[in-house]
């Protein structure tokens, strides 16, 4: 998402500029209009390991009672994290009690990162955590498919070509529908060009297909063989509907909910603000009404049951508890017990609502009675002679109600359950034993009896507890149970179950374990359940095992081995050693002596051949090797690291993806450094200053080539002597994210005027950039881009010195680029700028605004939208050569 400067202004621009729409993430803009997000103010970071205030106490109980009063189930589909209509989901889930699931096709791996240089699959893990943090506010479940965000595209056809056709993503969507069994499917996108981004269009197309395919037993029959019953949602809605287009449904998300103390869009905005890598921390909500407009495009309801204008998605669908019996049709006679039992359960909900305001503890006891009735009804339905489909539908709803009754009773009674390990890191290693403390705290008004605390552990794990017995817990007290847990030597590692061997070329994940497909993260290995009684009625509490920091427990390898950086670019044919650094971490709670070795290509050698390392408990170190490569030809090479300890060799490592408001997960990669040898002439004596923007790896790559690069601090930019550097480079999105750069723009232009070379890379906040007038002569950046990495590139001035020194640039230098050509090119510019390259996506006119050069005073000013921040870390030879030429511009030998 990106923020417009005003809703009315944005609408005018959307209707008035077809050129602007070519690169616009259209649905995300509409989300901003619907949710009302145009500019800045960051919400405080919540504790990711504690419930939100909305989900505790009286507010939490009231919302659970809303959920108990309806069987409504809604599935919302999108393409990327940040596409979702958070205001709509918050209204439906928190306001109206529906059970809501968000299905996001991919994890945003191909997007840009406004907070750091982490890209690709590691960015996907970060954005998964960010979206889960948003989901807490929306109060929704989350699922993903196996397809990957490979970067911006302009057509659904490209998306399906990258994703191996329709069926990979469609099968995953159908699986989610058959598992979740929603009444209503709500697509964020239409499946037309109005959606903008090709992956948005694909999400809309797939949603329409999945609506009917999920009910067809001949589609993806392997799922049926695995026990999933076909399922037909009742209605399908699409978004991207303007109010003047007569939407079927217009939901006011700006209405205040007295239980929440805020409007639904305000709560949703707090959640979306967690997606900082998208820049959401800078958005703020403007006053005024907000509406989510949707159109009904498919339905299996009987003719006449759907009105032209509706009040809710579930109009025409009976979402009462007794309505579950009516869904059986003729089969209801096979379960004559069902309707009376459902009516009785519904009366428990009504009684609990009446008691909750004055006596929550009484409401808790009523809810436990309802829980007991639901559990008994589940057992009776399981034994009934109903069809597989009818039984699957009933049990889906009843088991949801069982969970809701359990949660509501715990809220009413003020009960909390925690599992805390003694580990401060929360990282466990195979073979380790650790102590785990279970705590049941009673913060309510009634005395309860804790009957049992039981751990749910993976196979071959063991847990021992001494003297566990029932314990009476009065208000203000807690029950504690100590466990000694043993992790087996062959325990599964808590790693993402999705992976890519070659992220630059693969756009569908390989899934290692079919079990958790679609789940946001790998399962936490240690969970527990506490059962308690009040007045002879039983309830239960669930918790995940955590370390003292609150971070979820995870099993990691005993040692982590990571060459840093994961990729290096070196000059082909140059003599000299390559320095390889390997970070090694001991994740055990005792010291270790081990041996670290490198495996190098044939003909190469490493010095030393091996290194003995002594690692402290939970400690790390970095070892350095010098690798000699006498036959360093242009191409790709690999250096592998291995740490040997007690007969076992460790050949992978991981990083912790963590932020204070998100929690943590782990990103694993093999202990491999990819070496890209590039034939490139590098000028001697060139001093370069690099001003980091949102974060990229370009400075490190330039140093690997032997260039003298200094990263400039804010003080350097605002006060330092820039004349020390022949060339200054602004990192990606520098004007977007650094106020000091915006303030120092005049100093940067003065630097050029006095003879320096300034290279300005792309910025995405195009309105801010244009209004800032940061360039030496008038120019306007747009949202146009060239998304196809194989798109033809024309050298407009082939005899220009920029394409001849120090490297001859030819057409072949634009082969092998990854993800895209470039983004946020200039749309208009003064005649004093010279366009140097032109490129275009298929079927579109040439875009010459991706590389402009101008003389300014004695110096050289260069603007580039070409995506060097992706090409250089990937070691794309031609891009490396061209970037070195840009650095040398204005400093050619005379």
mmCIF file of C-alpha atoms in Angstrom, residues 626-834:
data_model
loop_
_atom_site.group_PDB
_atom_site.id
_atom_site.type_symbol
_atom_site.label_atom_id
_atom_site.label_comp_id
_atom_site.label_asym_id
_atom_site.label_seq_id
_atom_site.Cartn_x
_atom_site.Cartn_y
_atom_site.Cartn_z
ATOM 1 C CA UNK A 626 41.373 -16.627 2.332
ATOM 2 C CA UNK A 627 40.301 -18.451 -0.817
ATOM 3 C CA UNK A 628 42.556 -18.494 -3.853
ATOM 4 C CA UNK A 629 40.900 -18.882 -7.255
ATOM 5 C CA UNK A 630 43.552 -18.876 -9.992
ATOM 6 C CA UNK A 631 41.076 -19.733 -12.752
ATOM 7 C CA UNK A 632 38.453 -17.178 -11.807
ATOM 8 C CA UNK A 633 36.340 -17.081 -14.976
ATOM 9 C CA UNK A 634 33.097 -15.125 -15.327
ATOM 10 C CA UNK A 635 30.320 -17.300 -13.964
ATOM 11 C CA UNK A 636 28.829 -18.729 -10.793
ATOM 12 C CA UNK A 637 30.716 -20.639 -8.148
ATOM 13 C CA UNK A 638 29.887 -21.954 -4.684
ATOM 14 C CA UNK A 639 31.839 -22.139 -1.467
ATOM 15 C CA UNK A 640 30.359 -24.381 1.199
ATOM 16 C CA UNK A 641 31.095 -24.379 4.922
ATOM 17 C CA UNK A 642 30.754 -27.247 7.358
ATOM 18 C CA UNK A 643 31.254 -27.435 11.129
ATOM 19 C CA UNK A 644 32.233 -30.854 12.481
ATOM 20 C CA UNK A 645 31.363 -31.669 16.085
ATOM 21 C CA UNK A 646 31.450 -35.141 17.617
ATOM 22 C CA UNK A 647 31.119 -36.899 14.275
ATOM 23 C CA UNK A 648 28.291 -34.739 12.964
ATOM 24 C CA UNK A 649 28.724 -32.066 10.273
ATOM 25 C CA UNK A 650 26.477 -29.006 10.374
ATOM 26 C CA UNK A 651 25.895 -27.396 6.980
ATOM 27 C CA UNK A 652 23.170 -24.814 7.484
ATOM 28 C CA UNK A 653 22.475 -21.740 9.521
ATOM 29 C CA UNK A 654 19.637 -19.472 10.448
ATOM 30 C CA UNK A 655 18.843 -15.930 11.401
ATOM 31 C CA UNK A 656 16.143 -14.804 13.818
ATOM 32 C CA UNK A 657 13.543 -12.599 12.157
ATOM 33 C CA UNK A 658 12.235 -10.533 15.041
ATOM 34 C CA UNK A 659 10.839 -7.145 15.959
ATOM 35 C CA UNK A 660 9.514 -5.968 19.311
ATOM 36 C CA UNK A 661 5.939 -5.667 18.065
ATOM 37 C CA UNK A 662 5.910 -8.884 16.008
ATOM 38 C CA UNK A 663 7.446 -11.762 17.869
ATOM 39 C CA UNK A 664 9.982 -14.015 16.176
ATOM 40 C CA UNK A 665 10.475 -16.670 13.551
ATOM 41 C CA UNK A 666 13.487 -18.235 11.871
ATOM 42 C CA UNK A 667 14.959 -18.035 8.388
ATOM 43 C CA UNK A 668 17.195 -20.945 7.387
ATOM 44 C CA UNK A 669 19.634 -21.189 4.523
ATOM 45 C CA UNK A 670 22.409 -23.597 3.526
ATOM 46 C CA UNK A 671 25.953 -22.742 4.610
ATOM 47 C CA UNK A 672 26.807 -21.628 1.083
ATOM 48 C CA UNK A 673 28.358 -18.493 -0.306
ATOM 49 C CA UNK A 674 27.492 -17.893 -3.947
ATOM 50 C CA UNK A 675 30.412 -16.319 -5.792
ATOM 51 C CA UNK A 676 29.660 -14.405 -8.970
ATOM 52 C CA UNK A 677 32.815 -13.673 -10.958
ATOM 53 C CA UNK A 678 32.212 -10.748 -13.310
ATOM 54 C CA UNK A 679 34.419 -9.413 -16.076
ATOM 55 C CA UNK A 680 34.474 -5.756 -15.126
ATOM 56 C CA UNK A 681 37.029 -2.956 -15.329
ATOM 57 C CA UNK A 682 37.132 -1.004 -12.082
ATOM 58 C CA UNK A 683 38.597 2.520 -12.008
ATOM 59 C CA UNK A 684 41.454 3.067 -9.616
ATOM 60 C CA UNK A 685 41.481 5.774 -6.968
ATOM 61 C CA UNK A 686 37.767 6.541 -7.128
ATOM 62 C CA UNK A 687 36.410 7.518 -3.715
ATOM 63 C CA UNK A 688 32.698 6.910 -3.274
ATOM 64 C CA UNK A 689 30.287 8.104 -0.583
ATOM 65 C CA UNK A 690 27.132 6.034 -0.088
ATOM 66 C CA UNK A 691 24.050 7.466 1.626
ATOM 67 C CA UNK A 692 21.964 4.523 2.768
ATOM 68 C CA UNK A 693 18.233 4.823 2.181
ATOM 69 C CA UNK A 694 15.699 2.128 3.048
ATOM 70 C CA UNK A 695 18.489 -0.452 2.978
ATOM 71 C CA UNK A 696 20.301 -2.277 0.195
ATOM 72 C CA UNK A 697 23.452 -4.339 -0.276
ATOM 73 C CA UNK A 698 25.108 -2.220 -2.961
ATOM 74 C CA UNK A 699 27.926 -0.769 -0.781
ATOM 75 C CA UNK A 700 29.129 -4.242 0.167
ATOM 76 C CA UNK A 701 29.097 -5.390 -3.453
ATOM 77 C CA UNK A 702 31.134 -2.364 -4.544
ATOM 78 C CA UNK A 703 33.716 -3.077 -1.838
ATOM 79 C CA UNK A 704 33.960 -6.682 -3.048
ATOM 80 C CA UNK A 705 34.910 -5.278 -6.444
ATOM 81 C CA UNK A 706 37.750 -3.364 -4.800
ATOM 82 C CA UNK A 707 36.157 0.072 -4.792
ATOM 83 C CA UNK A 708 36.713 2.551 -1.961
ATOM 84 C CA UNK A 709 33.219 3.066 -0.472
ATOM 85 C CA UNK A 710 32.357 5.019 2.692
ATOM 86 C CA UNK A 711 28.844 4.933 4.101
ATOM 87 C CA UNK A 712 27.910 8.491 5.013
ATOM 88 C CA UNK A 713 26.210 9.270 8.316
ATOM 89 C CA UNK A 714 23.478 11.907 8.728
ATOM 90 C CA UNK A 715 26.170 14.256 10.064
ATOM 91 C CA UNK A 716 28.304 13.603 6.985
ATOM 92 C CA UNK A 717 25.376 14.448 4.731
ATOM 93 C CA UNK A 718 24.350 17.617 6.556
ATOM 94 C CA UNK A 719 27.752 18.953 7.652
ATOM 95 C CA UNK A 720 30.580 16.832 6.280
ATOM 96 C CA UNK A 721 33.046 17.582 3.512
ATOM 97 C CA UNK A 722 31.434 15.906 0.491
ATOM 98 C CA UNK A 723 34.254 17.091 -1.772
ATOM 99 C CA UNK A 724 36.342 14.182 -0.434
ATOM 100 C CA UNK A 725 34.312 11.915 -2.726
ATOM 101 C CA UNK A 726 34.302 11.962 -6.491
ATOM 102 C CA UNK A 727 30.901 10.230 -6.525
ATOM 103 C CA UNK A 728 28.075 10.199 -4.004
ATOM 104 C CA UNK A 729 25.283 7.634 -4.335
ATOM 105 C CA UNK A 730 21.873 7.904 -2.689
ATOM 106 C CA UNK A 731 20.583 4.463 -1.728
ATOM 107 C CA UNK A 732 17.126 3.279 -2.692
ATOM 108 C CA UNK A 733 14.251 5.382 -1.365
ATOM 109 C CA UNK A 734 16.611 7.774 0.402
ATOM 110 C CA UNK A 735 14.272 10.728 -0.049
ATOM 111 C CA UNK A 736 11.336 8.584 1.106
ATOM 112 C CA UNK A 737 12.793 7.519 4.428
ATOM 113 C CA UNK A 738 15.400 10.104 5.451
ATOM 114 C CA UNK A 739 14.378 13.588 6.426
ATOM 115 C CA UNK A 740 18.037 14.577 6.777
ATOM 116 C CA UNK A 741 18.570 13.802 3.093
ATOM 117 C CA UNK A 742 15.582 15.938 2.141
ATOM 118 C CA UNK A 743 16.897 18.794 4.286
ATOM 119 C CA UNK A 744 20.403 18.455 2.853
ATOM 120 C CA UNK A 745 19.312 18.386 -0.767
ATOM 121 C CA UNK A 746 20.742 21.849 -1.465
ATOM 122 C CA UNK A 747 24.134 20.691 -0.130
ATOM 123 C CA UNK A 748 23.990 17.676 -2.441
ATOM 124 C CA UNK A 749 23.253 19.874 -5.451
ATOM 125 C CA UNK A 750 26.044 22.264 -4.444
ATOM 126 C CA UNK A 751 28.348 19.256 -4.344
ATOM 127 C CA UNK A 752 27.409 18.478 -7.957
ATOM 128 C CA UNK A 753 27.713 22.078 -9.032
ATOM 129 C CA UNK A 754 31.298 22.146 -7.750
ATOM 130 C CA UNK A 755 32.280 19.076 -9.780
ATOM 131 C CA UNK A 756 30.974 15.970 -8.013
ATOM 132 C CA UNK A 757 28.867 13.162 -9.448
ATOM 133 C CA UNK A 758 25.586 12.407 -7.685
ATOM 134 C CA UNK A 759 23.633 9.221 -8.456
ATOM 135 C CA UNK A 760 20.013 9.225 -7.261
ATOM 136 C CA UNK A 761 18.303 5.848 -7.216
ATOM 137 C CA UNK A 762 14.547 5.296 -7.251
ATOM 138 C CA UNK A 763 12.066 6.696 -4.724
ATOM 139 C CA UNK A 764 8.523 5.378 -4.446
ATOM 140 C CA UNK A 765 6.821 8.266 -2.646
ATOM 141 C CA UNK A 766 6.367 10.020 -5.941
ATOM 142 C CA UNK A 767 4.158 12.879 -4.774
ATOM 143 C CA UNK A 768 6.583 13.774 -1.971
ATOM 144 C CA UNK A 769 9.547 13.564 -4.326
ATOM 145 C CA UNK A 770 7.927 15.713 -6.989
ATOM 146 C CA UNK A 771 6.712 18.358 -4.552
ATOM 147 C CA UNK A 772 10.191 18.546 -3.003
ATOM 148 C CA UNK A 773 11.800 19.691 -6.272
ATOM 149 C CA UNK A 774 14.946 17.804 -5.346
ATOM 150 C CA UNK A 775 16.427 17.588 -8.856
ATOM 151 C CA UNK A 776 18.593 20.321 -10.364
ATOM 152 C CA UNK A 777 16.157 20.962 -13.226
ATOM 153 C CA UNK A 778 12.392 20.318 -13.424
ATOM 154 C CA UNK A 779 11.354 16.674 -13.710
ATOM 155 C CA UNK A 780 8.510 14.489 -12.506
ATOM 156 C CA UNK A 781 8.889 10.927 -11.334
ATOM 157 C CA UNK A 782 5.923 8.632 -11.991
ATOM 158 C CA UNK A 783 4.776 5.155 -11.074
ATOM 159 C CA UNK A 784 5.669 3.717 -14.467
ATOM 160 C CA UNK A 785 7.981 0.745 -14.451
ATOM 161 C CA UNK A 786 9.274 -2.098 -16.575
ATOM 162 C CA UNK A 787 8.302 -5.263 -14.749
ATOM 163 C CA UNK A 788 9.587 -7.881 -17.198
ATOM 164 C CA UNK A 789 13.223 -8.626 -16.503
ATOM 165 C CA UNK A 790 13.742 -9.843 -20.098
ATOM 166 C CA UNK A 791 12.234 -6.657 -21.598
ATOM 167 C CA UNK A 792 14.314 -5.226 -24.447
ATOM 168 C CA UNK A 793 16.592 -2.297 -23.601
ATOM 169 C CA UNK A 794 17.705 0.226 -26.192
ATOM 170 C CA UNK A 795 20.922 2.165 -25.668
ATOM 171 C CA UNK A 796 19.905 5.611 -26.883
ATOM 172 C CA UNK A 797 23.419 7.022 -27.129
ATOM 173 C CA UNK A 798 25.719 4.042 -27.800
ATOM 174 C CA UNK A 799 28.738 6.254 -28.511
ATOM 175 C CA UNK A 800 28.363 8.202 -25.278
ATOM 176 C CA UNK A 801 31.360 7.896 -22.975
ATOM 177 C CA UNK A 802 29.063 6.570 -20.233
ATOM 178 C CA UNK A 803 28.677 3.358 -22.245
ATOM 179 C CA UNK A 804 32.394 3.126 -23.078
ATOM 180 C CA UNK A 805 34.290 3.896 -19.870
ATOM 181 C CA UNK A 806 35.580 1.954 -18.099
ATOM 182 C CA UNK A 807 33.436 -0.830 -19.602
ATOM 183 C CA UNK A 808 32.007 -1.205 -23.064
ATOM 184 C CA UNK A 809 28.243 -1.642 -22.597
ATOM 185 C CA UNK A 810 26.424 -3.675 -25.244
ATOM 186 C CA UNK A 811 23.009 -5.272 -25.665
ATOM 187 C CA UNK A 812 24.271 -8.468 -24.021
ATOM 188 C CA UNK A 813 24.737 -6.587 -20.773
ATOM 189 C CA UNK A 814 20.982 -6.568 -20.300
ATOM 190 C CA UNK A 815 20.712 -10.364 -20.408
ATOM 191 C CA UNK A 816 20.181 -12.387 -17.237
ATOM 192 C CA UNK A 817 18.589 -9.607 -15.161
ATOM 193 C CA UNK A 818 16.368 -10.745 -12.299
ATOM 194 C CA UNK A 819 12.819 -9.854 -11.197
ATOM 195 C CA UNK A 820 12.450 -6.572 -13.121
ATOM 196 C CA UNK A 821 14.174 -3.945 -15.215
ATOM 197 C CA UNK A 822 13.265 -0.971 -13.103
ATOM 198 C CA UNK A 823 10.631 1.021 -11.285
ATOM 199 C CA UNK A 824 9.401 4.569 -10.687
ATOM 200 C CA UNK A 825 10.869 5.982 -13.879
ATOM 201 C CA UNK A 826 10.691 9.680 -14.739
ATOM 202 C CA UNK A 827 7.599 10.668 -16.718
ATOM 203 C CA UNK A 828 8.589 14.232 -17.648
ATOM 204 C CA UNK A 829 11.895 16.064 -17.617
ATOM 205 C CA UNK A 830 13.595 19.261 -18.678
ATOM 206 C CA UNK A 831 15.498 19.208 -21.964
ATOM 207 C CA UNK A 832 18.754 19.590 -20.042
ATOM 208 C CA UNK A 833 18.442 15.938 -18.989
ATOM 209 C CA UNK A 834 19.622 13.363 -21.494
#
